[in-house]
Tab-separated table of C-alpha atoms in Angstrom:
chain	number	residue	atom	x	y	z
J	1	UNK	CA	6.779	-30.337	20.029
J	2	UNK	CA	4.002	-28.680	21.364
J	3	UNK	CA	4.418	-27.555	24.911
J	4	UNK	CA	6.033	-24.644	26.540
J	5	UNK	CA	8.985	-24.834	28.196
J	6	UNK	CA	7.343	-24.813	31.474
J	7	UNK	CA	5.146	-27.240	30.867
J	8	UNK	CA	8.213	-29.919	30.300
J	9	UNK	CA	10.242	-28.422	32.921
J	10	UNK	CA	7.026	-29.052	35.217
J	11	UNK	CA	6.903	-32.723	33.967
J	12	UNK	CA	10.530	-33.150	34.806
J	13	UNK	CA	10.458	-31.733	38.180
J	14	UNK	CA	7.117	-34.033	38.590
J	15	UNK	CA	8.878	-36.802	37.843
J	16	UNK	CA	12.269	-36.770	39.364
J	17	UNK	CA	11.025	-35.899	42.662
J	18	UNK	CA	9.713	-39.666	42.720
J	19	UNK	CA	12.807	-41.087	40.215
J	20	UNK	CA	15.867	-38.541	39.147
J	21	UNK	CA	16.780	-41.181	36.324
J	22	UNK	CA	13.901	-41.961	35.014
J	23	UNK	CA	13.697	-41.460	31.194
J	24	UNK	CA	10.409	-39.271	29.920
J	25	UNK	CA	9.454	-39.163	26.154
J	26	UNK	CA	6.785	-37.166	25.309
J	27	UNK	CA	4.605	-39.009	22.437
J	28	UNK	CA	1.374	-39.079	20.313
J	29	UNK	CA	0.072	-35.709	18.811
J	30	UNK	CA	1.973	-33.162	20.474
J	31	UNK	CA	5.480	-33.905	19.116
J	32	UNK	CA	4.206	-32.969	15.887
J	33	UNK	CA	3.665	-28.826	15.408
J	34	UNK	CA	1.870	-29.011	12.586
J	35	UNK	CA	-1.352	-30.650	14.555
J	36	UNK	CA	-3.677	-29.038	16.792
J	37	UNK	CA	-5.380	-30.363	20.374
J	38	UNK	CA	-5.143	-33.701	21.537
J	39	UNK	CA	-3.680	-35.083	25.087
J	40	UNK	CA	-0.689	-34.998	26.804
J	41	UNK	CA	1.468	-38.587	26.050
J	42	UNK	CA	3.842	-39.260	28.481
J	43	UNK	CA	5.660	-42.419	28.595
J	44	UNK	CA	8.213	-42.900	31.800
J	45	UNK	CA	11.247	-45.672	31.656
J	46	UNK	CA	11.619	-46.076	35.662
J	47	UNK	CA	12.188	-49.278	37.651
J	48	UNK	CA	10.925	-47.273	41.061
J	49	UNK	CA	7.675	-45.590	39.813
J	50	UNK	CA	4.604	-47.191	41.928
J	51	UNK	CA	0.964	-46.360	40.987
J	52	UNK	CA	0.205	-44.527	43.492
J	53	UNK	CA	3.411	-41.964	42.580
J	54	UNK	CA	1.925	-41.835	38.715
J	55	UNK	CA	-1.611	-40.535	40.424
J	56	UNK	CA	0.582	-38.528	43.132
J	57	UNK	CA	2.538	-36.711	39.901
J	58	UNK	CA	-0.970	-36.333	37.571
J	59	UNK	CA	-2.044	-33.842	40.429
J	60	UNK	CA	1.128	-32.166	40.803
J	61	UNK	CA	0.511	-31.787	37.029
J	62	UNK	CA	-2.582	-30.285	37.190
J	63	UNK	CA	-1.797	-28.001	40.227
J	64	UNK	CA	1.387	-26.902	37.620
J	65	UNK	CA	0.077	-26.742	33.669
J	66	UNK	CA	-3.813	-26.971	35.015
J	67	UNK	CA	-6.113	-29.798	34.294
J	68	UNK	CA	-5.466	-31.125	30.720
J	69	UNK	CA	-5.563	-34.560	29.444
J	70	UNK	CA	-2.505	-35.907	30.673
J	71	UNK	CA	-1.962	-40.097	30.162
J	72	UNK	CA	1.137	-41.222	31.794
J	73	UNK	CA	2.361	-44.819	30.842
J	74	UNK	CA	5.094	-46.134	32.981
J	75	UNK	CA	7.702	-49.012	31.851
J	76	UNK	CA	9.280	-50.767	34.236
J	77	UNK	CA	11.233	-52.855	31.284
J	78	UNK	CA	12.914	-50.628	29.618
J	79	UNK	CA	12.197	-50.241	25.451
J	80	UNK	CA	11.069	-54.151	25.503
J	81	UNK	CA	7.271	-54.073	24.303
J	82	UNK	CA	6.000	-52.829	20.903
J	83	UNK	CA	4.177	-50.109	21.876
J	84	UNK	CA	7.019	-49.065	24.217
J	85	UNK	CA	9.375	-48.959	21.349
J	86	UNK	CA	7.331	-47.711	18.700
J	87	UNK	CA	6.790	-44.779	21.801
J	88	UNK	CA	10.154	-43.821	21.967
J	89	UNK	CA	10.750	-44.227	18.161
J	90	UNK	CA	8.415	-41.477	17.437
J	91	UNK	CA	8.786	-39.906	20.783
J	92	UNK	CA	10.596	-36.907	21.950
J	93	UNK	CA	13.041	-37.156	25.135
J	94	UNK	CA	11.926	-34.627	27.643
């Protein structure tokens, strides 16, 4: 996984402030070390999270880790869809 340990301790904190169960995988191209660049996938599980708390915790993001590309997909239904579950397949729990 490539991100510091502050980095996913800022995501975390990010997060929970809004929802303290949500479930956050990172996914895409920086669970795998051996691959350089690319964005920040986050996928959240949460019931609560509204769209105006995903833009609220993408600028607590940036004033934290700094303005990177940082996509944030939230799933209010659990591991249902494909892409959800192919996510969290190849994802890493945060």
């Amino acid at each position: 996984m490539r991100l510091s340990e502050f980095e996913v301790k800022s995501i975390k904190e990010s997060i929970r402030v809004f929802d303290p169960d949500a479930l956050v995988y990172l996914f895409g191209s920086r669970t795998d070390d051996s691959k350089k660049g690319g964005d920040i996938d986050i996928l959240v599980l949460s019931e609560k999270l509204t769209s105006k708390e995903k833009r609220l915790i993408k600028l607590d993001l940036y004033d934290k880790i700094g303005e990177q590309k940082i996509d944030i997909i939230i799933s209010k239904n659990g591991v249902k869809s494909p892409f959800v579950k192919l996510a969290v397949s190849g994802g890493v729990i945060l």
